[in-house]
Amino acid sequence: MTRFLKPFVGFWLLLCCLAVLTDATYLKYQDPKQPLGARIKDLMDRMTLEEKIGQMVQIERKIATPDVMKNYFIGSVLSGGGSAPAEKATAETWVNMVNEIQKGSLSTRLKIPMIYGIDAIHGHNNAYNATIFPHNVGLGVTRDPELLRRIGEATALEVRATGIPYVFAPCIAVCRDPRWGRCYESYSEDHKIVQQMTEIIPGLQGAIPANSRKGIPFVGGKQKVAACAKHFLGDGGTTRGIDENNTVIDYNGLLSIHMPAYYNSVNKGVATVMVSYSSWNGVRMHANRDLVTGLLKNKLKFKGFVISDWQGIDRITSPPHSNYSYSVQAGVSAGIDMVMVPENYTEFIYELTRQVKNNIIPMSRIDDAVERILRIKFLMGLFENPLADYSLVNQLGSKEHRKLAREAVRKSLVLLKNGPSVDKPMIPLPKKAAKLLVAGTHADNLGYQCGGWTITWQGQSGNDLTAGTTILNAVKNTVDPATQVVYNANPDASFVKSNEFSFAIVVVGEPPYAETSGDSLNLTISEPGPNTIRNVCGNVKCVVVVVSGRPVVMQPYVGIANALVAAWLPGTEGQGVADLLFGDYGFTGKLARTWFKTVDQLPMNVGDSHYDPLFPFGFGLTTKPNKY
C-alpha cells in the first residue's frame, strides 16, 4: 500500500507547487482582461503606505534618477518650463531620457510605471523643432472647436513622439483683466468661447465613448495623451490681474463665469485637473476643500486625479513654505491627489507619512488619491506599454502639423482697421511693388513671435530657438520676385522719406513673458515700437501688425496707421500672417477680448455698465481673398 501512496503524495505535492508558482506569477492587476476596478483594488491591496505615498509625488526630471524612482516609489516626473534633456534635444533623446527614468520605476517590487508630464501650452513648446501653434488668446478668436480638436490631435502626436504621455493643458482660465501675465493662456473673457475651445481635450485624449459615465476619464491609446484642465478655479479673475492673487467674486459669479468650462472638460473625460495658485475670497485654492473635493470630485463626479501646481502647497502660506506641516495637511486634505513637489521630495514624503501615521490625515484620503492616480495609469495603458519607442519621432514638427498651425494663424488674426473707408481698403496688399519696407522689432524675431512658454519658460528673443518662419521671411516668400523688400527694425524718418517705398509693414508688440513676469499695469507696446510707428507711418502708407499676448494701448496710433492687425502670438508659422496681408486668404477673425482705450478702464468686459472700448468684443473686419 505504501508503495502506491508515495507516487500519489509526490504527484499531489507537484500540483501544489505548480499552483503556488502559478499564483505567484499571475497578478490580477497586470492582466488587461480584468475589469479596471478589480485591477486597481488588487494592486492597492498589495501596496504599502510607502508605496502609496510615492505615487502621490511628482518630481522634476533633473533629480529623477532611476535610483530615486526605485527607492522612493515616485509616481510621476515632469519637465518644468524649459527643462529638456539637452539643448536642441532630438525626439530620440527625449524618448531615451523618459525610458531611462521609467526603468527605475519598473525595477520596483510592484513595477508601477511612472507618468511623465510636460507643459504643452501651444504645441509641444519645450521641444526643439516642434510645431508652435498660436497661443490661446489667438485661438479663441477662431471660434472654431473643430480646429482646436485637430490642434489637440497634432499636439498629442508631437508629445508622444518624445515618449511623453501626459500634458498640462489646456488652460481654461477666463481672463477678465488683460493686466494678468497669463492672459494669453486664456481663450477669451467670455466663458462661452472657453467652453467651445475645450474641444481640444478630445483632440489630445481621444473622443470619449458614447456610453461613458459622467466624470470617468478617457485616454485613447498610444497616440493620445492625458490632458489637464487648469487652473481650478478662478485664476483669470484676480484683482487688477495680479498673478496668483485673490479673486473676489460671489459663489454664483464664480460658478457662472469661471466654472462652466470645467463642466465641459469633465464631461469630455479629462484625465486630470490642476489647482490654481490663486485664492477665492481670501482662501487659497490649494487649501479649498469645499471646491476641490466638494464641487469638483463630489458634485461633478470627477474620477481623474487632481494635481497641484509647481510648489503649489508651499504657497498656501505666506511666505511660502513657512509652515510646511500645515501646507501638507491643508493641501492633501483639500483633495489634491498628486503633489508637484517638484524637488524636495524627501521632506514631503516624510511629512505626509508622519501625518498619516499620527492620524492627522486619514488613510482613506491616501487611498482615494492613489486610486485616482492608478485609474489614469491603467486607462492609459501604461502598465501594458510603459516604455516609449521611436515609431512617432517623425511627427515632431511634421509638414502636416505646420500646415495646420499656419491655418490656425490665418483664422486667429483680427483686422481692426483697413484704410480710410470701406471703398478704399489697404489690405490686401499688392504683391507687385517696386519697393516695400518691413520694420519693427517683431518682424524678424521668431522668439517674439512665439512668446512665453516656448523652449524656455519665459520665452526668448532671436531666431535660433527653434524652427519656424518669421513674418519678414513670410513677406519675402509671398511677394513677387521683382519686388524689393527692405528690412530696417527701427528706421528714422529721413530713411523712410528718402527711399520712396510703395508701402510699409510695421511689426511691433510685447517681448516674451510668462506668469507673474507678464503682469503689467501699463500694457504698452515695447520700445522702440511707438517710435517706429511714428517714423514709418508718418511718412509712408503703412499697416501695423501688433504681436502681443493681449490687447495693448493702441489708441494713440490708430489714426496714423492706415491698417491695423492684431496678430497675437502666432507661433512658428509666420507665413499665416503674410497669407492674409497679401490676400491669399481673407480675414475672418473676431475679437474674443475687448480692446480697451486706456488702462484706466480696466477691468472692462463685454456687458459691463462702463463698457466703452476702442474695439468691442466680437469686432473684426473681413476681407475676401484675391482671385489670381
Tab-separated table of C-alpha atoms in Angstrom, residues 3-410:
chain	number	residue	atom	x	y	z
A	3	ARG	CA	4.467	1.858	-2.391
A	4	PHE	CA	1.288	3.098	-4.179
A	5	LEU	CA	0.860	6.056	-1.778
A	6	LYS	CA	4.334	7.536	-2.344
A	7	PRO	CA	3.763	8.347	-6.048
A	8	PHE	CA	0.353	9.798	-5.207
A	9	VAL	CA	1.798	12.057	-2.495
A	10	GLY	CA	4.595	13.131	-4.835
A	11	PHE	CA	2.104	13.937	-7.565
A	12	TRP	CA	-0.048	15.902	-5.108
A	13	LEU	CA	2.976	17.894	-3.899
A	14	LEU	CA	3.910	18.646	-7.513
A	15	LEU	CA	0.418	20.001	-8.185
A	16	CYS	CA	0.616	22.170	-5.082
A	17	CYS	CA	3.987	23.568	-6.150
A	18	LEU	CA	2.671	24.317	-9.621
A	19	ALA	CA	-0.345	26.054	-8.102
A	20	VAL	CA	1.889	28.154	-5.891
A	21	LEU	CA	4.119	29.054	-8.816
A	22	THR	CA	1.109	29.903	-10.990
A	23	ASP	CA	-0.373	32.029	-8.228
A	24	ALA	CA	2.991	33.768	-7.799
A	25	THR	CA	3.290	34.656	-11.464
A	26	TYR	CA	-0.329	35.657	-12.040
A	27	LEU	CA	-1.075	39.154	-10.738
A	28	LYS	CA	-4.592	40.311	-11.379
A	29	TYR	CA	-3.584	43.967	-11.700
A	30	GLN	CA	-1.207	43.093	-14.525
A	31	ASP	CA	-3.964	41.388	-16.519
A	32	PRO	CA	-5.543	43.827	-19.018
A	33	LYS	CA	-8.523	41.458	-19.393
A	34	GLN	CA	-9.574	42.099	-15.817
A	35	PRO	CA	-12.080	44.893	-15.066
A	36	LEU	CA	-10.495	48.235	-14.231
A	37	GLY	CA	-11.889	48.280	-10.695
A	38	ALA	CA	-10.563	44.810	-9.973
A	39	ARG	CA	-7.080	45.740	-11.204
A	40	ILE	CA	-6.999	48.868	-9.054
A	41	LYS	CA	-8.189	47.005	-5.947
A	42	ASP	CA	-5.775	44.137	-6.435
A	43	LEU	CA	-2.814	46.472	-6.772
A	44	MET	CA	-3.798	48.679	-3.849
A	45	ASP	CA	-4.248	45.625	-1.622
A	46	ARG	CA	-0.604	44.788	-2.272
A	47	MET	CA	0.780	48.305	-1.658
A	48	THR	CA	2.496	49.526	1.487
A	49	LEU	CA	1.975	53.040	2.856
A	50	GLU	CA	5.399	53.961	1.496
A	51	GLU	CA	4.450	52.803	-1.997
A	52	LYS	CA	1.135	54.642	-1.867
A	53	ILE	CA	2.649	57.949	-0.794
A	54	GLY	CA	5.308	57.603	-3.502
A	55	GLN	CA	2.539	57.501	-6.107
A	56	MET	CA	1.341	60.910	-4.888
A	57	VAL	CA	4.713	62.553	-5.602
A	58	GLN	CA	5.735	64.309	-8.813
A	59	ILE	CA	9.368	65.423	-9.140
A	60	GLU	CA	11.389	67.364	-11.720
A	61	ARG	CA	13.278	65.309	-14.277
A	62	LYS	CA	16.641	66.816	-13.248
A	63	ILE	CA	16.515	64.875	-9.966
A	64	ALA	CA	14.584	61.843	-11.224
A	65	THR	CA	17.377	59.271	-11.342
A	66	PRO	CA	16.455	55.602	-11.687
A	67	ASP	CA	17.596	55.055	-8.082
A	68	VAL	CA	15.345	57.840	-6.780
A	69	MET	CA	12.403	56.373	-8.680
A	70	LYS	CA	13.121	52.912	-7.305
A	71	ASN	CA	13.896	53.823	-3.707
A	72	TYR	CA	11.022	56.246	-3.177
A	73	PHE	CA	8.399	54.652	-5.472
A	74	ILE	CA	7.907	58.036	-7.211
A	75	GLY	CA	4.636	58.132	-9.154
A	76	SER	CA	5.314	60.928	-11.616
A	77	VAL	CA	8.015	63.078	-13.207
A	78	LEU	CA	7.731	66.376	-15.058
A	79	SER	CA	9.699	68.769	-17.174
A	80	GLY	CA	9.285	72.288	-15.857
A	81	GLY	CA	9.310	75.199	-18.302
A	82	GLY	CA	12.422	74.875	-20.447
A	83	SER	CA	13.563	71.653	-18.778
A	84	ALA	CA	14.916	69.391	-21.526
A	85	PRO	CA	17.414	66.513	-21.613
A	86	ALA	CA	19.786	68.601	-23.749
A	87	GLU	CA	19.872	71.815	-25.733
A	88	LYS	CA	18.068	71.269	-29.046
A	89	ALA	CA	17.379	67.685	-27.991
A	90	THR	CA	16.037	65.352	-30.670
A	91	ALA	CA	12.874	63.328	-30.223
A	92	GLU	CA	15.044	60.239	-29.773
A	93	THR	CA	16.974	61.934	-26.950
A	94	TRP	CA	13.698	62.724	-25.181
A	95	VAL	CA	12.484	59.121	-25.583
A	96	ASN	CA	15.736	57.741	-24.180
A	97	MET	CA	15.556	60.045	-21.147
A	98	VAL	CA	11.944	59.177	-20.342
A	99	ASN	CA	12.629	55.455	-20.728
A	100	GLU	CA	15.706	55.606	-18.504
A	101	ILE	CA	13.616	57.138	-15.714
A	102	GLN	CA	10.802	54.661	-16.364
A	103	LYS	CA	13.169	51.711	-15.976
A	104	GLY	CA	13.800	52.861	-12.418
A	105	SER	CA	10.057	52.652	-11.711
A	106	LEU	CA	9.779	49.246	-13.371
A	107	SER	CA	12.545	47.887	-11.140
A	108	THR	CA	10.368	48.309	-8.032
A	109	ARG	CA	8.624	45.415	-6.311
A	110	LEU	CA	5.228	46.086	-7.916
A	111	LYS	CA	6.562	47.563	-11.172
A	112	ILE	CA	4.130	50.505	-11.166
A	113	PRO	CA	5.052	52.751	-14.115
A	114	MET	CA	5.573	56.452	-13.548
A	115	ILE	CA	3.655	59.006	-15.623
A	116	TYR	CA	5.731	61.757	-17.260
A	117	GLY	CA	4.097	65.184	-17.634
A	118	ILE	CA	5.048	68.332	-19.526
A	119	ASP	CA	3.574	71.707	-20.416
A	120	ALA	CA	2.244	71.659	-23.972
A	121	ILE	CA	0.574	75.043	-23.884
A	122	HIS	CA	0.638	75.855	-27.595
A	123	GLY	CA	2.031	72.735	-29.126
A	124	HIS	CA	4.923	70.745	-27.628
A	125	ASN	CA	6.535	74.001	-26.561
A	126	ASN	CA	9.561	72.600	-24.670
A	127	ALA	CA	10.793	70.547	-27.611
A	128	TYR	CA	13.162	71.853	-30.276
A	129	ASN	CA	11.690	71.698	-33.814
A	130	ALA	CA	8.150	71.176	-32.520
A	131	THR	CA	5.221	72.949	-34.182
A	132	ILE	CA	4.336	76.008	-32.093
A	133	PHE	CA	0.682	76.934	-32.519
A	134	PRO	CA	-0.795	80.362	-31.749
A	135	HIS	CA	-1.303	80.955	-28.048
A	136	ASN	CA	-4.851	80.521	-26.733
A	137	VAL	CA	-5.614	84.256	-26.904
A	138	GLY	CA	-5.455	83.900	-30.688
A	139	LEU	CA	-7.201	80.549	-30.904
A	140	GLY	CA	-10.237	81.939	-29.101
A	141	VAL	CA	-10.633	84.387	-31.988
A	142	THR	CA	-11.261	81.492	-34.363
A	143	ARG	CA	-14.385	80.288	-32.507
A	144	ASP	CA	-13.633	77.011	-34.264
A	145	PRO	CA	-13.908	73.966	-31.945
A	146	GLU	CA	-13.093	71.570	-34.769
A	147	LEU	CA	-9.798	73.402	-35.385
A	148	LEU	CA	-8.985	73.066	-31.686
A	149	ARG	CA	-9.679	69.337	-31.828
A	150	ARG	CA	-7.224	68.980	-34.715
A	151	ILE	CA	-4.621	71.044	-32.848
A	152	GLY	CA	-5.085	68.715	-29.877
A	153	GLU	CA	-4.545	65.680	-32.108
A	154	ALA	CA	-1.372	67.156	-33.593
A	155	THR	CA	-0.025	68.180	-30.190
A	156	ALA	CA	-0.669	64.706	-28.792
A	157	LEU	CA	1.314	63.115	-31.618
A	158	GLU	CA	4.252	65.506	-31.162
A	159	VAL	CA	4.331	64.965	-27.397
A	160	ARG	CA	4.108	61.184	-27.815
A	161	ALA	CA	6.916	61.448	-30.384
A	162	THR	CA	9.194	62.346	-27.476
A	163	GLY	CA	7.961	59.499	-25.269
A	164	ILE	CA	5.724	61.613	-23.033
A	165	PRO	CA	2.098	60.581	-22.259
A	166	TYR	CA	0.766	63.499	-20.159
A	167	VAL	CA	0.360	67.243	-20.803
A	168	PHE	CA	-0.511	70.160	-18.526
A	169	ALA	CA	-3.051	71.590	-20.962
A	170	PRO	CA	-5.462	73.130	-21.742
A	171	CYS	CA	-5.612	76.289	-19.677
A	172	ILE	CA	-9.325	77.089	-19.446
A	173	ALA	CA	-8.979	80.295	-17.467
A	174	VAL	CA	-11.435	83.083	-18.242
A	175	CYS	CA	-9.156	86.136	-18.265
A	176	ARG	CA	-11.176	89.113	-17.053
A	177	ASP	CA	-8.292	91.609	-16.907
A	178	PRO	CA	-5.543	91.789	-19.559
A	179	ARG	CA	-3.089	93.121	-16.998
A	180	TRP	CA	-2.726	89.464	-15.946
A	181	GLY	CA	0.561	87.986	-17.153
A	182	ARG	CA	-1.129	84.729	-18.173
A	183	CYS	CA	-3.922	86.316	-20.197
A	184	TYR	CA	-2.531	84.877	-23.443
A	185	GLU	CA	-3.130	81.403	-21.996
A	186	SER	CA	-6.865	82.215	-21.888
A	187	TYR	CA	-9.114	81.790	-24.911
A	188	SER	CA	-11.465	84.629	-24.038
A	189	GLU	CA	-13.072	86.903	-21.456
A	190	ASP	CA	-16.332	85.099	-22.334
A	191	HIS	CA	-16.798	81.675	-20.745
A	192	LYS	CA	-18.930	80.519	-23.703
A	193	ILE	CA	-15.936	80.722	-26.039
A	194	VAL	CA	-13.718	78.997	-23.462
A	195	GLN	CA	-16.297	76.227	-23.238
A	196	GLN	CA	-16.232	75.782	-27.030
A	197	MET	CA	-12.447	75.545	-27.006
A	198	THR	CA	-12.467	72.590	-24.586
A	199	GLU	CA	-12.850	70.544	-27.768
A	200	ILE	CA	-9.044	70.431	-27.667
A	201	ILE	CA	-9.461	67.792	-24.913
A	202	PRO	CA	-10.887	65.030	-27.158
A	203	GLY	CA	-8.170	66.026	-29.619
A	204	LEU	CA	-5.497	65.363	-27.001
A	205	GLN	CA	-7.121	62.340	-25.354
A	206	GLY	CA	-9.428	60.895	-27.975
A	207	ALA	CA	-13.213	61.102	-28.138
A	208	ILE	CA	-14.910	59.686	-25.071
A	209	PRO	CA	-17.038	56.563	-25.777
A	210	ALA	CA	-20.744	57.299	-26.161
A	211	ASN	CA	-21.783	55.164	-23.181
A	212	SER	CA	-19.249	56.614	-20.705
A	213	ARG	CA	-20.447	57.651	-17.273
A	214	LYS	CA	-20.073	61.301	-16.340
A	215	GLY	CA	-16.733	62.128	-14.785
A	216	ILE	CA	-14.935	58.972	-15.931
A	217	PRO	CA	-11.638	59.911	-17.630
A	218	PHE	CA	-10.669	58.600	-21.036
A	219	VAL	CA	-7.342	58.341	-22.894
A	220	GLY	CA	-7.494	56.525	-26.207
A	221	GLY	CA	-4.240	54.728	-26.795
A	222	LYS	CA	-0.541	55.244	-27.523
A	223	GLN	CA	-1.065	58.191	-29.888
A	224	LYS	CA	-3.028	60.172	-27.310
A	225	VAL	CA	-2.029	61.901	-24.092
A	226	ALA	CA	-3.699	62.533	-20.753
A	227	ALA	CA	-4.836	66.172	-20.576
A	228	CYS	CA	-5.072	68.560	-17.630
A	229	ALA	CA	-7.714	71.278	-17.263
A	230	LYS	CA	-6.213	74.208	-15.372
A	231	HIS	CA	-6.139	76.207	-13.128
A	232	PHE	CA	-9.019	75.337	-10.826
A	233	LEU	CA	-10.688	77.760	-10.033
A	234	GLY	CA	-10.948	81.478	-10.858
A	235	ASP	CA	-7.319	82.087	-11.878
A	236	GLY	CA	-8.371	84.615	-14.543
A	237	GLY	CA	-10.379	86.798	-12.197
A	238	THR	CA	-7.809	88.100	-9.732
A	239	THR	CA	-7.895	91.713	-8.552
A	240	ARG	CA	-6.116	94.009	-11.055
A	241	GLY	CA	-4.990	90.893	-12.906
A	242	ILE	CA	-2.225	90.200	-10.396
A	243	ASP	CA	-0.932	86.666	-10.922
A	244	GLU	CA	-1.596	84.140	-8.132
A	245	ASN	CA	-3.660	86.772	-6.306
A	246	ASN	CA	-7.188	86.906	-4.921
A	247	THR	CA	-10.359	86.517	-6.990
A	248	VAL	CA	-13.118	88.480	-5.274
A	249	ILE	CA	-16.489	87.284	-6.513
A	250	ASP	CA	-19.582	85.679	-5.004
A	251	TYR	CA	-20.283	81.961	-5.380
A	252	ASN	CA	-22.812	82.455	-8.176
A	253	GLY	CA	-20.343	84.607	-10.091
A	254	LEU	CA	-17.602	82.008	-9.628
A	255	LEU	CA	-19.880	79.284	-10.971
A	256	SER	CA	-21.294	81.312	-13.858
A	257	ILE	CA	-18.011	82.803	-15.170
A	258	HIS	CA	-15.096	80.596	-14.137
A	259	MET	CA	-16.660	77.162	-13.690
A	260	PRO	CA	-18.556	76.383	-16.934
A	261	ALA	CA	-15.541	75.163	-18.927
A	262	TYR	CA	-14.791	72.642	-16.167
A	263	TYR	CA	-18.245	71.111	-16.668
A	264	ASN	CA	-17.370	70.628	-20.332
A	265	SER	CA	-13.909	69.282	-19.551
A	266	VAL	CA	-15.165	66.714	-17.054
A	267	ASN	CA	-17.937	65.649	-19.440
A	268	LYS	CA	-15.318	65.148	-22.163
A	269	GLY	CA	-13.362	62.776	-19.933
A	270	VAL	CA	-10.439	64.999	-18.950
A	271	ALA	CA	-7.932	62.894	-17.041
A	272	THR	CA	-6.583	65.437	-14.577
A	273	VAL	CA	-7.272	68.888	-13.135
A	274	MET	CA	-4.606	71.277	-11.837
A	275	VAL	CA	-5.325	73.551	-8.884
A	276	SER	CA	-4.700	77.304	-9.149
A	277	TYR	CA	-2.166	79.278	-7.140
A	278	SER	CA	-4.821	81.960	-6.713
A	279	SER	CA	-7.304	82.437	-3.883
A	280	TRP	CA	-11.060	82.815	-3.871
A	281	ASN	CA	-12.243	85.464	-1.436
A	282	GLY	CA	-9.054	85.063	0.579
A	283	VAL	CA	-8.895	81.240	0.696
A	284	ARG	CA	-6.063	79.625	-1.233
A	285	MET	CA	-7.415	77.221	-3.840
A	286	HIS	CA	-4.769	74.648	-2.890
A	287	ALA	CA	-6.434	74.502	0.542
A	288	ASN	CA	-10.073	74.826	-0.563
A	289	ARG	CA	-11.714	71.503	0.261
A	290	ASP	CA	-15.220	72.775	-0.500
A	291	LEU	CA	-14.322	73.457	-4.135
A	292	VAL	CA	-11.705	70.747	-4.854
A	293	THR	CA	-13.437	67.853	-3.108
A	294	GLY	CA	-16.966	69.162	-2.587
A	295	LEU	CA	-17.607	70.678	-6.012
A	296	LEU	CA	-15.178	69.003	-8.424
A	297	LYS	CA	-14.971	65.491	-7.026
A	298	ASN	CA	-18.329	65.047	-5.336
A	299	LYS	CA	-20.771	67.219	-7.263
A	300	LEU	CA	-19.214	66.893	-10.738
A	301	LYS	CA	-18.256	63.258	-10.007
A	302	PHE	CA	-14.756	63.797	-11.428
A	303	LYS	CA	-12.872	60.487	-11.165
A	304	GLY	CA	-9.474	61.524	-12.520
A	305	PHE	CA	-6.744	62.895	-10.288
A	306	VAL	CA	-6.208	66.424	-9.004
A	307	ILE	CA	-2.645	67.738	-9.238
A	308	SER	CA	-1.069	70.727	-7.538
A	309	ASP	CA	0.814	73.435	-9.401
A	310	TRP	CA	4.614	73.784	-9.060
A	311	GLN	CA	5.285	74.072	-5.291
A	312	GLY	CA	1.590	74.857	-5.006
A	313	ILE	CA	1.116	73.534	-1.488
A	314	ASP	CA	4.144	75.523	-0.277
A	315	ARG	CA	2.345	78.694	-1.347
A	316	ILE	CA	-0.691	78.008	0.813
A	317	THR	CA	1.202	80.009	3.435
A	318	SER	CA	2.732	83.456	3.090
A	319	PRO	CA	5.659	83.479	2.841
A	320	PRO	CA	5.747	80.141	1.011
A	321	HIS	CA	6.984	77.110	2.954
A	322	SER	CA	6.764	78.953	6.276
A	323	ASN	CA	4.570	76.231	7.832
A	324	TYR	CA	5.134	73.149	5.735
A	325	SER	CA	3.335	70.734	8.042
A	326	TYR	CA	0.194	72.822	7.770
A	327	SER	CA	0.605	73.131	3.996
A	328	VAL	CA	0.831	69.363	3.534
A	329	GLN	CA	-2.177	68.776	5.756
A	330	ALA	CA	-4.270	71.524	4.124
A	331	GLY	CA	-3.385	70.604	0.546
A	332	VAL	CA	-3.853	66.844	0.800
A	333	SER	CA	-6.980	67.238	2.931
A	334	ALA	CA	-8.435	69.649	0.366
A	335	GLY	CA	-8.333	66.836	-2.176
A	336	ILE	CA	-5.024	67.215	-4.009
A	337	ASP	CA	-4.008	63.727	-5.140
A	338	MET	CA	-0.628	64.307	-6.788
A	339	VAL	CA	1.730	66.945	-5.443
A	340	MET	CA	4.135	68.699	-7.817
A	341	VAL	CA	6.850	68.952	-5.178
A	342	PRO	CA	8.954	69.227	-7.505
A	343	GLU	CA	12.438	68.938	-5.928
A	344	ASN	CA	12.417	68.493	-2.131
A	345	TYR	CA	10.556	65.187	-2.276
A	346	THR	CA	12.080	63.634	0.854
A	347	GLU	CA	10.648	66.410	3.025
A	348	PHE	CA	7.176	65.935	1.558
A	349	ILE	CA	7.274	62.138	1.856
A	350	TYR	CA	8.471	62.314	5.459
A	351	GLU	CA	5.831	64.851	6.482
A	352	LEU	CA	2.906	63.125	4.773
A	353	THR	CA	3.957	59.754	6.204
A	354	ARG	CA	4.178	61.270	9.688
A	355	GLN	CA	0.715	62.777	9.413
A	356	VAL	CA	-0.868	59.538	8.216
A	357	LYS	CA	0.793	57.506	10.982
A	358	ASN	CA	-0.427	60.027	13.546
A	359	ASN	CA	-3.993	60.001	12.147
A	360	ILE	CA	-3.800	63.672	11.155
A	361	ILE	CA	-4.621	62.695	7.574
A	362	PRO	CA	-6.826	59.583	7.359
A	363	MET	CA	-5.720	56.576	5.351
A	364	SER	CA	-8.948	56.874	3.363
A	365	ARG	CA	-7.684	60.156	1.871
A	366	ILE	CA	-4.446	58.490	0.758
A	367	ASP	CA	-6.365	55.578	-0.765
A	368	ASP	CA	-8.638	57.956	-2.652
A	369	ALA	CA	-5.621	59.759	-4.132
A	370	VAL	CA	-3.793	56.579	-5.118
A	371	GLU	CA	-6.921	55.003	-6.595
A	372	ARG	CA	-7.380	58.035	-8.841
A	373	ILE	CA	-3.745	58.065	-9.957
A	374	LEU	CA	-3.747	54.335	-10.713
A	375	ARG	CA	-7.037	54.671	-12.607
A	376	ILE	CA	-5.389	57.068	-15.064
A	377	LYS	CA	-2.309	54.893	-15.439
A	378	PHE	CA	-4.419	51.810	-16.164
A	379	LEU	CA	-6.722	53.698	-18.542
A	380	MET	CA	-3.728	54.979	-20.494
A	381	GLY	CA	-2.299	51.502	-20.927
A	382	LEU	CA	0.902	52.421	-19.094
A	383	PHE	CA	1.069	49.020	-17.411
A	384	GLU	CA	0.985	47.284	-20.803
A	385	ASN	CA	3.204	49.811	-22.622
A	386	PRO	CA	5.372	51.615	-20.064
A	387	LEU	CA	8.284	52.250	-22.443
A	388	ALA	CA	8.190	54.533	-25.460
A	389	ASP	CA	9.729	53.766	-28.831
A	390	TYR	CA	10.836	55.766	-31.884
A	391	SER	CA	7.799	54.998	-34.039
A	392	LEU	CA	6.390	58.545	-33.836
A	393	VAL	CA	9.580	60.621	-33.955
A	394	ASN	CA	8.770	61.883	-37.464
A	395	GLN	CA	5.610	63.522	-36.083
A	396	LEU	CA	7.635	66.226	-34.304
A	397	GLY	CA	7.298	69.383	-36.405
A	398	SER	CA	5.798	67.470	-39.331
A	399	LYS	CA	4.687	69.250	-42.503
A	400	GLU	CA	1.059	68.391	-41.789
A	401	HIS	CA	1.221	69.969	-38.339
A	402	ARG	CA	2.944	73.103	-39.613
A	403	LYS	CA	0.270	73.415	-42.270
A	404	LEU	CA	-2.371	73.152	-39.539
A	405	ALA	CA	-0.602	75.811	-37.445
A	406	ARG	CA	-0.487	78.114	-40.472
A	407	GLU	CA	-4.240	77.644	-40.885
A	408	ALA	CA	-4.692	78.483	-37.191
A	409	VAL	CA	-2.680	81.682	-37.651
A	410	ARG	CA	-4.878	82.752	-40.567
